[in-house]
Amino acid sequence: MKPSSWNLETDVLVVGTGGAGLTAAIIAHDEGAQVTIIEKTDKVGGTTAVSGGIPWIPNNHHMAEIGESDSEEEAFTFMKILAQGRTDDALIRTFVETAPKMLRYLEEHTSLKCDALQMPDYKAEISGGKKKGRSVGPHPFDTNLLGPWKKKLRKSAVAILPMAWAEYEKSNAINYAPNLDYKMLMERSSKGIVGMGMATVGHLLKGCLDRGIEPLLETPARELITENGGVIGLRAEREGRDFLIRARKGVILATGGFEWSEELKSAFLPGAYTHPLSPPACEGDGLKMSMAIGAALGNMSEVWGVPASFIPGETYDGHQLYRLSMPERCLPHTIMVNRTGRRFVDESHNYNDVAKVFRVFDPVPYQFSNVPAWCIFDQQYREKYWVLSLMPRDPKIPQWLTVADSLEALGEKTGIAPAGLKETIERFNRFAREGKDPDFQRGETAYDRYCGDPAHTPNPCLGTIEKPPFYALPVHLGCLGTKGGPRTDAHGRVLHIFGQPIEGLYAAGNAMAGVSGPGYCGGGCTIGLGMTWGYIAAKHAARKPC
């Protein structure tokens, strides 16, 4: 129902300050619209700020700088295979055509600058995949340029290093922390320099501030306001009271996913995604508001999945902090096993596809076969590589890491079948010495090798597990975010359950039905899709007549 008066009137209202929302605000402004952007929390940045900050942009203009070529057709073919029929071809084509334009525009009109990375697509070997260049890394950002907004930039609780991703790659420190230049990192941090996700958000936030767009923080969206079937505004909450915002041209939902809502997860997701890595404010606000006015939904069973671990008592925004399990399963001298002590996947493969194997269900005992799981490694690993926050050679073994002098004892302590564990590791050690893994082909794909230790031969991902003591790190099913939500058309307009666009309502990022379907194209696919759909939605909304 249309209210008799409004607290604020604007042309385009953007809900959320992650990469999708900030991009949408910049583009809508530059298209001539008056823009307002609201944010649920007291910080700017959303999930983008706590990520690597890498947009995945096929056929981008930086690829030639590192000797790689691309085309719209190759990118379309690649994405269509990964989407597995879960996405309209028109949306995939719109993305591959628009993403490079979005990146070029932002680089020309904001301080955001990127480099094409050596990072391969996550499935680089399939048709249309690329061994490098589609993931682009942001340059560092000086937070002092934000003035008083510096304190409002969301900080990541885990290592978001104050360096460009290209620098990170050149240091050979992707999974090998000792190669980092710690003196340089401390110097940059002391000067307010940030990198990765915080840098991407910093550049985009500065772009908004330069345009006079200051986000309204601590202003959660509660309800879409409609008239004659179209969206004309939104009821938010501000200082404990209703705050009614009129949006003459459109509302763009960029509120993130629903991975922190137990109610929505239990309704839509197969399996218990118990360890979300995003900010806890991602509770499906955009999804619930759009459902309430009849939006069609899509891709609701899919997430940006990750194997996750945690340190008990380590918190973020008042909730347990969960961490991506990455070096602990990708580097030499480690494997991942289930309760029977058996391996069940190429441990070094991309996290999204590894996480899918956690959903394998055994109907006889009526349980998920690979939950719980553990990363198993030995002292060789501990002498060279980190484990969550535990640095190499640190003599203090934390309580969250199980240690034993024999594999049998490790099995007894953890509940892993000792005989199965011993047999598995003896078999794996033979593979490691030969440099070939006939069971799961670990270390044979471009992405596996990217995540391994290039100094380790003959296979950067395989190393024996034979030097006591032995260690076990619990691994759980987590996600970077959900990827289901209201379906949209190629203009970013939310579709009604009966097929027609809902006038005045748009969605972008994890708040919309994911264009990638169940697939994960490469590093930063989440951010690349979100920023591109923010760009698309903003252009269409801003050009609408009032």
Coordinates of C-alpha atoms in Angstrom, one line a residue:
M1 CA 0.0 0.0 0.0
K2 CA 1.3 3.4 -1.0
P3 CA 2.0 5.5 2.1
S4 CA 0.7 9.0 2.5
S5 CA 4.2 10.4 2.9
W6 CA 7.8 9.4 2.4
N7 CA 10.9 9.9 4.6
L8 CA 13.1 10.1 1.5
E9 CA 12.5 10.2 -2.3
T10 CA 15.1 9.2 -4.9
D11 CA 15.2 7.8 -8.4
V12 CA 17.1 4.6 -7.9
L13 CA 17.4 2.9 -4.5
V14 CA 20.2 0.3 -4.1
V15 CA 19.9 -2.1 -1.2
G16 CA 23.4 -3.4 -0.1
T17 CA 27.0 -2.2 -0.3
G18 CA 28.9 -5.1 -1.6
G19 CA 30.5 -5.1 -5.1
A20 CA 27.1 -5.5 -6.8
G21 CA 25.4 -2.6 -4.9
L22 CA 28.3 -0.1 -5.1
T23 CA 28.7 -0.8 -8.8
A24 CA 25.0 -0.3 -9.3
A25 CA 25.1 3.1 -7.4
I26 CA 28.0 4.4 -9.5
I27 CA 26.4 3.4 -12.8
A28 CA 22.9 4.7 -12.0
H29 CA 24.4 8.0 -11.0
D30 CA 26.4 8.3 -14.2
E31 CA 23.3 7.5 -16.2
G32 CA 21.7 10.6 -14.7
A33 CA 19.7 9.2 -11.9
Q34 CA 19.5 10.4 -8.3
V35 CA 20.8 7.5 -6.2
T36 CA 20.3 6.3 -2.6
I37 CA 22.1 3.3 -1.2
I38 CA 21.2 1.7 2.1
E39 CA 23.1 -0.9 4.2
K40 CA 21.8 -3.2 6.9
T41 CA 25.0 -3.1 9.0
D42 CA 27.3 -0.4 10.3
K43 CA 30.0 -1.2 7.7
V44 CA 30.3 -1.0 3.9
G45 CA 31.4 -3.9 1.8
G46 CA 29.3 -7.0 2.4
T47 CA 30.7 -10.3 1.3
T48 CA 33.0 -8.7 -1.2
A49 CA 35.0 -7.0 1.5
V50 CA 35.9 -10.3 3.2
S51 CA 36.8 -12.1 -0.1
G52 CA 39.8 -12.1 -2.4
G53 CA 38.1 -9.2 -4.2
I54 CA 38.7 -10.8 -7.7
P55 CA 36.1 -10.3 -10.4
W56 CA 36.0 -13.1 -13.0
I57 CA 35.6 -11.2 -16.3
P58 CA 35.8 -13.3 -19.5
N59 CA 37.3 -11.6 -22.6
N60 CA 38.6 -8.7 -20.5
H61 CA 40.9 -6.1 -22.0
H62 CA 43.9 -7.1 -19.7
M63 CA 44.2 -10.7 -20.9
A64 CA 46.4 -9.6 -23.9
E65 CA 48.8 -8.1 -21.4
I66 CA 49.7 -11.6 -20.2
G67 CA 49.6 -13.3 -23.6
E68 CA 46.1 -14.8 -23.4
S69 CA 43.2 -14.4 -25.8
D70 CA 39.5 -14.9 -25.4
S71 CA 36.2 -14.5 -27.1
E72 CA 32.5 -14.2 -26.3
E73 CA 31.8 -17.6 -27.9
E74 CA 34.5 -19.4 -25.9
A75 CA 33.2 -17.8 -22.7
F76 CA 29.6 -18.7 -23.5
T77 CA 30.4 -22.3 -24.3
F78 CA 32.4 -22.6 -21.0
M79 CA 29.6 -21.1 -18.9
K80 CA 26.8 -23.0 -20.6
I81 CA 28.6 -26.3 -19.8
L82 CA 29.0 -25.4 -16.1
A83 CA 25.4 -24.1 -15.8
Q84 CA 24.1 -27.6 -16.7
G85 CA 20.9 -26.3 -18.1
R86 CA 20.0 -24.3 -15.0
T87 CA 20.3 -20.9 -16.6
D88 CA 18.7 -19.3 -19.7
D89 CA 21.2 -18.9 -22.5
A90 CA 20.2 -15.3 -22.9
L91 CA 21.4 -14.5 -19.4
I92 CA 24.8 -16.2 -20.0
R93 CA 25.2 -14.3 -23.3
T94 CA 24.3 -11.0 -21.6
F95 CA 26.9 -11.6 -19.0
V96 CA 29.8 -12.5 -21.3
E97 CA 28.9 -9.5 -23.6
T98 CA 28.6 -7.0 -20.7
A99 CA 31.2 -8.0 -18.1
P100 CA 34.2 -6.6 -20.1
K101 CA 32.3 -3.3 -20.7
M102 CA 31.6 -3.0 -17.0
L103 CA 35.2 -3.5 -16.0
R104 CA 36.5 -1.1 -18.6
Y105 CA 34.0 1.5 -17.5
L106 CA 34.9 1.3 -13.9
E107 CA 38.6 1.5 -14.6
E108 CA 38.0 4.6 -16.7
H109 CA 35.7 6.3 -14.3
T110 CA 36.9 5.3 -10.8
S111 CA 40.2 4.6 -9.1
L112 CA 39.7 0.8 -9.5
K113 CA 42.5 -0.8 -11.6
C114 CA 43.1 -4.5 -12.1
D115 CA 45.6 -6.9 -13.5
A116 CA 44.8 -10.1 -15.4
L117 CA 46.0 -13.0 -13.2
Q118 CA 47.8 -16.3 -13.8
M119 CA 44.9 -18.0 -12.0
P120 CA 43.2 -20.6 -14.2
D121 CA 39.5 -21.1 -14.6
Y122 CA 38.3 -23.7 -12.1
K123 CA 37.6 -26.1 -14.9
A124 CA 40.2 -24.9 -17.4
E125 CA 40.4 -28.2 -19.2
I126 CA 36.8 -28.2 -20.5
S127 CA 35.7 -26.6 -23.8
G128 CA 36.1 -22.8 -23.6
G129 CA 38.1 -22.8 -20.4
K130 CA 41.3 -20.7 -20.0
K131 CA 44.5 -21.4 -18.2
K132 CA 44.9 -17.7 -17.1
G133 CA 43.6 -14.2 -17.4
R134 CA 39.8 -14.2 -16.8
S135 CA 40.2 -13.5 -13.1
V136 CA 41.4 -10.0 -12.5
G137 CA 43.0 -8.7 -9.3
P138 CA 42.5 -5.2 -7.9
H139 CA 45.4 -2.9 -7.1
P140 CA 45.8 -2.0 -3.4
F141 CA 43.8 0.9 -2.0
D142 CA 44.7 3.7 0.3
T143 CA 41.9 3.9 2.9
N144 CA 43.0 7.5 3.9
L145 CA 41.3 8.6 0.6
L146 CA 37.9 7.8 2.3
G147 CA 38.3 10.4 5.0
P148 CA 35.8 9.7 7.8
W149 CA 34.5 6.8 5.8
K150 CA 37.7 4.9 6.4
K151 CA 36.3 3.5 9.7
K152 CA 33.2 2.3 7.9
L153 CA 35.0 0.0 5.5
R154 CA 34.3 -3.6 6.5
K155 CA 37.4 -5.4 7.7
S156 CA 38.0 -9.1 7.1
A157 CA 38.7 -11.3 10.1
V158 CA 41.2 -13.4 8.1
A159 CA 44.3 -12.4 6.1
I160 CA 43.3 -9.9 3.4
L161 CA 46.8 -8.9 2.5
P162 CA 47.7 -5.2 1.6
M163 CA 48.9 -6.2 -1.9
A164 CA 47.7 -6.7 -5.4
W165 CA 46.9 -10.3 -6.4
A166 CA 49.5 -10.0 -9.2
E167 CA 52.1 -9.3 -6.5
Y168 CA 50.8 -12.2 -4.5
E169 CA 51.2 -14.5 -7.5
K170 CA 54.7 -13.3 -8.2
S171 CA 55.8 -13.9 -4.7
N172 CA 54.9 -17.6 -5.0
A173 CA 53.0 -17.2 -1.7
I174 CA 49.5 -18.5 -2.8
N175 CA 49.7 -21.3 -0.3
Y176 CA 53.2 -20.8 1.0
A177 CA 53.3 -18.0 3.6
P178 CA 57.1 -17.9 4.2
N179 CA 57.5 -16.3 0.7
L180 CA 55.7 -13.2 1.7
D181 CA 57.5 -9.9 2.3
Y182 CA 56.3 -9.3 5.8
K183 CA 58.2 -6.1 6.2
M184 CA 56.5 -4.6 3.2
L185 CA 53.1 -5.9 4.4
M186 CA 53.5 -4.3 7.8
E187 CA 54.6 -1.0 6.3
R188 CA 51.6 -0.9 4.0
S189 CA 49.2 -1.8 6.7
S190 CA 50.6 0.9 9.0
K191 CA 49.9 3.4 6.3
G192 CA 46.3 2.3 5.8
I193 CA 46.8 0.4 2.6
V194 CA 44.5 -2.5 2.0
G195 CA 44.3 -5.2 -0.7
M196 CA 42.0 -7.8 -2.2
G197 CA 38.3 -7.6 -1.2
M198 CA 38.8 -4.5 1.0
A199 CA 40.6 -2.9 -1.9
T200 CA 37.8 -3.6 -4.4
V201 CA 35.2 -2.2 -2.0
G202 CA 37.5 0.8 -1.2
H203 CA 37.8 1.8 -4.8
L204 CA 34.1 1.4 -5.4
L205 CA 33.1 3.2 -2.2
K206 CA 35.4 6.1 -3.2
G207 CA 33.7 6.2 -6.5
C208 CA 30.4 6.6 -4.7
L209 CA 31.6 9.3 -2.4
D210 CA 33.2 11.2 -5.3
R211 CA 29.7 11.3 -6.7
G212 CA 28.1 12.5 -3.5
I213 CA 26.5 9.2 -2.7
E214 CA 26.9 8.4 1.0
P215 CA 25.4 5.0 2.1
L216 CA 22.8 5.1 4.8
L217 CA 24.2 2.6 7.3
E218 CA 22.3 0.6 9.9
T219 CA 19.2 0.9 7.7
P220 CA 17.9 -2.7 7.1
A221 CA 15.3 -3.2 4.3
R222 CA 12.1 -4.7 5.6
E223 CA 9.4 -4.6 2.9
L224 CA 8.9 -3.7 -0.7
I225 CA 6.1 -1.1 -1.3
T226 CA 4.0 -1.8 -4.4
E227 CA 1.3 0.0 -6.4
N228 CA -0.6 -1.6 -9.3
G229 CA 1.7 -4.7 -9.2
G230 CA 4.9 -2.6 -9.5
V231 CA 7.5 -1.6 -6.9
I232 CA 7.5 2.1 -6.0
G233 CA 9.6 2.1 -2.9
L234 CA 10.7 0.3 0.2
R235 CA 10.1 0.2 4.0
A236 CA 13.3 0.2 5.8
E237 CA 14.1 0.6 9.5
R238 CA 16.2 3.4 10.8
E239 CA 16.9 4.2 14.5
G240 CA 14.2 1.7 15.4
R241 CA 11.5 3.3 13.3
D242 CA 10.0 2.8 9.9
F243 CA 11.9 4.7 7.2
L244 CA 9.9 4.9 3.9
I245 CA 11.9 5.5 0.7
R246 CA 10.2 6.3 -2.6
A247 CA 12.1 5.0 -5.6
R248 CA 10.8 6.7 -8.7
K249 CA 12.8 4.5 -11.2
G250 CA 13.5 1.3 -9.4
V251 CA 14.8 -0.7 -6.4
I252 CA 17.9 -2.8 -6.9
L253 CA 18.3 -5.7 -4.4
A254 CA 22.0 -6.4 -3.8
T255 CA 21.5 -7.8 -0.3
G256 CA 23.6 -11.0 -0.6
G257 CA 22.5 -14.6 0.0
F258 CA 20.6 -16.4 2.8
E259 CA 23.4 -18.6 4.2
W260 CA 22.9 -17.2 7.7
S261 CA 19.2 -18.0 7.8
E262 CA 18.5 -21.4 9.3
E263 CA 14.9 -21.2 8.2
L264 CA 15.7 -20.5 4.6
K265 CA 18.6 -23.0 4.4
S266 CA 16.4 -25.8 5.8
A267 CA 13.7 -24.9 3.3
F268 CA 15.9 -24.8 0.2
L269 CA 19.3 -26.4 0.5
P270 CA 20.2 -30.1 0.2
G271 CA 22.4 -31.0 3.2
A272 CA 23.5 -29.0 6.2
Y273 CA 25.7 -26.1 5.1
T274 CA 26.7 -25.4 8.7
H275 CA 29.7 -23.1 8.2
P276 CA 29.1 -19.9 6.2
L277 CA 32.1 -17.7 5.6
S278 CA 30.2 -14.5 4.7
P279 CA 29.2 -11.7 7.2
P280 CA 26.4 -12.9 9.4
A281 CA 24.0 -10.2 8.1
C282 CA 23.4 -12.3 4.9
E283 CA 20.0 -13.6 6.1
G284 CA 18.0 -13.5 2.8
D285 CA 16.4 -10.1 3.2
G286 CA 16.1 -9.5 -0.5
L287 CA 14.8 -13.1 -1.1
K288 CA 12.1 -12.7 1.5
M289 CA 10.9 -9.3 0.3
S290 CA 10.8 -10.5 -3.3
M291 CA 9.0 -13.7 -2.4
A292 CA 6.4 -11.6 -0.6
I293 CA 5.3 -9.9 -3.8
G294 CA 5.3 -13.1 -6.0
A295 CA 8.8 -13.2 -7.5
A296 CA 9.8 -16.4 -9.4
L297 CA 12.7 -18.2 -7.8
G298 CA 15.6 -20.0 -9.4
N299 CA 18.8 -22.0 -8.5
M300 CA 17.6 -22.2 -4.9
S301 CA 19.4 -25.5 -4.1
E302 CA 22.9 -24.1 -5.0
V303 CA 25.7 -22.4 -3.1
W304 CA 29.2 -21.2 -3.6
G305 CA 30.4 -24.2 -1.6
V306 CA 33.7 -24.6 0.3
P307 CA 35.2 -27.1 2.7
A308 CA 35.5 -25.1 6.0
S309 CA 37.2 -25.3 9.3
F310 CA 37.2 -23.1 12.4
I311 CA 39.1 -22.2 15.6
P312 CA 36.6 -22.4 18.5
G313 CA 36.0 -19.1 20.1
E314 CA 37.2 -17.0 17.2
T315 CA 34.3 -14.7 16.3
Y316 CA 33.2 -12.2 13.7
D317 CA 30.3 -9.8 14.2
G318 CA 29.3 -11.8 17.3
H319 CA 29.2 -15.2 15.5
Q320 CA 31.7 -18.1 15.3
L321 CA 34.2 -17.3 12.5
Y322 CA 34.6 -20.0 9.8
R323 CA 37.6 -20.3 7.6
L324 CA 38.2 -21.7 4.1
S325 CA 40.2 -24.9 4.3
M326 CA 42.7 -24.4 1.5
P327 CA 46.4 -25.1 2.0
E328 CA 45.5 -27.9 4.5
R329 CA 44.0 -30.0 1.6
C330 CA 45.8 -28.6 -1.5
L331 CA 49.5 -28.8 -0.6
P332 CA 51.9 -31.8 -0.4
H333 CA 51.9 -34.1 2.6
T334 CA 48.2 -33.9 3.3
I335 CA 45.0 -35.8 2.3
M336 CA 41.3 -35.6 3.2
V337 CA 39.4 -38.6 4.5
N338 CA 36.0 -39.5 5.8
R339 CA 35.1 -41.5 8.9
T340 CA 36.1 -44.8 7.3
G341 CA 39.6 -43.4 6.7
R342 CA 39.1 -43.3 2.9
R343 CA 39.8 -40.5 0.5
F344 CA 36.8 -39.4 -1.5
V345 CA 37.9 -36.6 -3.9
D346 CA 40.9 -34.8 -5.5
E347 CA 41.7 -32.7 -2.4
S348 CA 43.5 -30.0 -4.5
H349 CA 40.6 -29.3 -6.8
N350 CA 38.5 -26.2 -6.7
Y351 CA 36.6 -25.7 -3.4
N352 CA 33.1 -25.5 -5.0
D353 CA 33.3 -28.9 -6.6
V354 CA 35.1 -30.5 -3.7
A355 CA 32.2 -29.3 -1.4
K356 CA 29.7 -31.0 -3.7
V357 CA 31.2 -34.4 -2.7
F358 CA 30.2 -33.7 0.9
R359 CA 26.6 -34.1 -0.2
V360 CA 27.1 -37.8 -1.2
F361 CA 24.4 -39.7 0.7
D362 CA 24.5 -43.4 1.7
P363 CA 20.9 -44.7 1.9
V364 CA 21.8 -47.8 4.0
P365 CA 23.1 -46.1 7.2
Y366 CA 21.0 -43.1 6.1
Q367 CA 23.8 -40.5 6.4
F368 CA 26.1 -38.4 4.3
S369 CA 29.1 -40.5 3.5
N370 CA 31.8 -37.8 3.8
V371 CA 30.5 -35.9 6.8
P372 CA 32.5 -35.5 9.0
A373 CA 35.8 -35.3 7.2
W374 CA 39.4 -34.5 8.2
C375 CA 42.5 -33.2 6.6
I376 CA 45.4 -35.6 7.7
F377 CA 49.0 -34.4 7.5
D378 CA 52.4 -35.1 9.1
Q379 CA 55.3 -33.2 10.5
Q380 CA 56.7 -32.6 7.0
Y381 CA 53.6 -30.5 6.3
R382 CA 53.9 -28.7 9.6
E383 CA 57.5 -27.7 9.0
K384 CA 56.7 -25.9 5.7
Y385 CA 53.0 -24.8 5.6
W386 CA 50.4 -23.1 7.7
V387 CA 47.2 -24.5 9.2
L388 CA 44.5 -21.9 9.6
S389 CA 46.2 -19.4 11.9
L390 CA 49.0 -21.8 13.0
M391 CA 52.3 -20.8 11.3
P392 CA 55.0 -23.4 10.2
R393 CA 57.2 -24.8 13.0
D394 CA 55.1 -23.2 15.7
P395 CA 55.7 -25.6 18.6
K396 CA 52.4 -24.8 20.4
I397 CA 49.8 -27.3 19.2
P398 CA 46.3 -25.8 19.7
Q399 CA 43.4 -27.9 21.1
W400 CA 41.5 -27.6 17.8
L401 CA 44.2 -29.7 16.1
T402 CA 44.4 -33.4 17.0
V403 CA 47.9 -34.9 17.1
A404 CA 49.2 -38.4 17.6
D405 CA 52.5 -40.3 17.2
S406 CA 50.9 -43.0 15.0
L407 CA 48.2 -43.2 12.4
E408 CA 46.4 -45.8 14.5
A409 CA 46.4 -43.5 17.6
L410 CA 45.2 -40.6 15.4
G411 CA 42.3 -42.7 14.2
E412 CA 41.4 -43.6 17.8
K413 CA 41.4 -40.0 18.9
T414 CA 39.3 -38.7 16.1
G415 CA 36.9 -41.6 15.4
I416 CA 38.4 -42.3 12.0
A417 CA 38.6 -46.1 11.3
P418 CA 42.3 -46.8 12.2
A419 CA 42.8 -49.6 9.7
G420 CA 41.2 -47.7 6.9
L421 CA 43.3 -44.7 7.6
K422 CA 46.5 -46.6 7.7
E423 CA 45.7 -48.5 4.5
T424 CA 44.7 -45.3 2.7
I425 CA 47.9 -43.5 3.6
E426 CA 50.2 -46.4 2.7
R427 CA 48.5 -46.4 -0.8
F428 CA 48.7 -42.6 -1.0
N429 CA 52.4 -42.6 -0.2
R430 CA 53.1 -44.9 -3.1
F431 CA 51.3 -42.4 -5.4
A432 CA 53.2 -39.5 -3.9
R433 CA 56.6 -41.0 -4.5
E434 CA 55.6 -41.7 -8.1
G435 CA 54.0 -38.3 -8.6
K436 CA 50.8 -39.7 -10.0
D437 CA 47.4 -40.2 -8.3
P438 CA 45.5 -42.9 -10.3
D439 CA 42.6 -42.7 -7.8
F440 CA 41.7 -39.0 -8.2
Q441 CA 44.3 -37.5 -10.6
R442 CA 45.3 -34.9 -8.0
G443 CA 47.8 -32.4 -9.4
E444 CA 46.9 -32.9 -13.0
T445 CA 44.6 -29.9 -13.7
A446 CA 45.8 -26.4 -14.1
Y447 CA 43.9 -25.2 -11.0
D448 CA 45.3 -28.1 -8.9
R449 CA 48.8 -27.0 -9.8
Y450 CA 48.1 -23.4 -9.2
C451 CA 47.1 -24.3 -5.6
G452 CA 50.1 -26.6 -5.0
D453 CA 53.7 -25.9 -4.1
P454 CA 55.6 -25.2 -7.3
A455 CA 58.9 -26.0 -5.6
H456 CA 57.7 -29.5 -4.7
T457 CA 58.5 -32.3 -7.3
P458 CA 57.5 -34.4 -9.1
N459 CA 53.9 -33.3 -8.3
P460 CA 53.2 -29.9 -6.6
C461 CA 50.2 -31.4 -4.8
L462 CA 51.5 -34.8 -3.7
G463 CA 53.8 -35.5 -0.8
T464 CA 54.2 -38.5 1.5
I465 CA 52.6 -38.6 4.9
E466 CA 55.1 -40.6 6.9
K467 CA 56.9 -38.4 9.4
P468 CA 55.4 -38.4 12.9
P469 CA 53.7 -36.9 14.6
F470 CA 50.5 -37.0 12.6
Y471 CA 47.7 -34.4 12.6
A472 CA 44.0 -34.2 11.9
L473 CA 42.0 -31.0 11.2
P474 CA 38.2 -31.4 11.1
V475 CA 36.6 -30.1 7.8
H476 CA 33.0 -29.2 7.4
L477 CA 30.6 -28.2 4.7
G478 CA 30.6 -24.5 4.3
C479 CA 29.8 -21.8 1.7
L480 CA 30.9 -18.4 0.6
G481 CA 27.3 -17.6 0.0
T482 CA 24.1 -19.0 -1.5
K483 CA 23.3 -18.5 -5.2
G484 CA 19.6 -18.8 -5.4
G485 CA 17.0 -16.0 -5.4
P486 CA 14.5 -14.2 -7.6
R487 CA 14.8 -14.9 -11.3
T488 CA 15.7 -12.0 -13.5
D489 CA 15.6 -11.2 -17.2
A490 CA 18.5 -9.9 -19.3
H491 CA 17.9 -6.3 -17.9
G492 CA 18.2 -7.5 -14.3
R493 CA 14.4 -7.1 -13.8
V494 CA 12.9 -9.5 -11.3
L495 CA 10.3 -11.8 -12.8
H496 CA 6.9 -12.6 -11.3
I497 CA 5.9 -16.2 -10.8
F498 CA 3.7 -15.9 -13.9
G499 CA 6.6 -14.8 -16.0
Q500 CA 6.3 -11.0 -16.5
P501 CA 8.8 -8.5 -15.1
I502 CA 7.8 -6.9 -11.8
E503 CA 7.9 -3.2 -12.7
G504 CA 10.5 -1.3 -10.7
L505 CA 12.3 -4.2 -9.1
Y506 CA 15.8 -5.5 -9.9
A507 CA 18.3 -7.9 -8.4
A508 CA 22.0 -8.5 -8.6
G509 CA 24.7 -10.6 -7.0
N510 CA 23.9 -13.4 -4.6
A511 CA 20.4 -11.8 -4.1
M512 CA 19.4 -13.1 -7.6
A513 CA 19.1 -16.6 -9.1
G514 CA 22.7 -17.4 -10.0
V515 CA 23.5 -17.2 -13.7
S516 CA 26.3 -19.8 -13.2
G517 CA 23.8 -22.5 -12.1
P518 CA 25.7 -25.1 -10.0
G519 CA 29.0 -24.1 -11.6
Y520 CA 31.9 -21.9 -10.4
C521 CA 33.7 -20.5 -13.4
G522 CA 36.8 -19.3 -11.7
G523 CA 38.2 -17.1 -9.0
G524 CA 35.9 -14.2 -8.4
C525 CA 32.9 -15.6 -10.4
T526 CA 30.7 -14.4 -7.5
I527 CA 32.0 -10.8 -7.7
G528 CA 32.2 -10.7 -11.5
L529 CA 28.6 -11.7 -11.8
G530 CA 27.4 -9.4 -9.0
M531 CA 29.2 -6.3 -10.3
T532 CA 28.1 -7.0 -13.9
W533 CA 24.4 -7.5 -12.9
G534 CA 24.6 -4.4 -10.8
Y535 CA 25.8 -2.5 -13.9
I536 CA 23.1 -4.0 -16.1
A537 CA 20.3 -3.3 -13.6
A538 CA 21.4 0.2 -12.9
K539 CA 21.6 1.2 -16.6
H540 CA 18.1 -0.1 -17.2
A541 CA 16.6 1.5 -14.1
A542 CA 18.2 4.8 -14.6
R543 CA 17.0 5.1 -18.1
K544 CA 13.3 4.5 -17.2
P545 CA 11.0 7.5 -17.3
C546 CA 9.8 8.6 -13.9

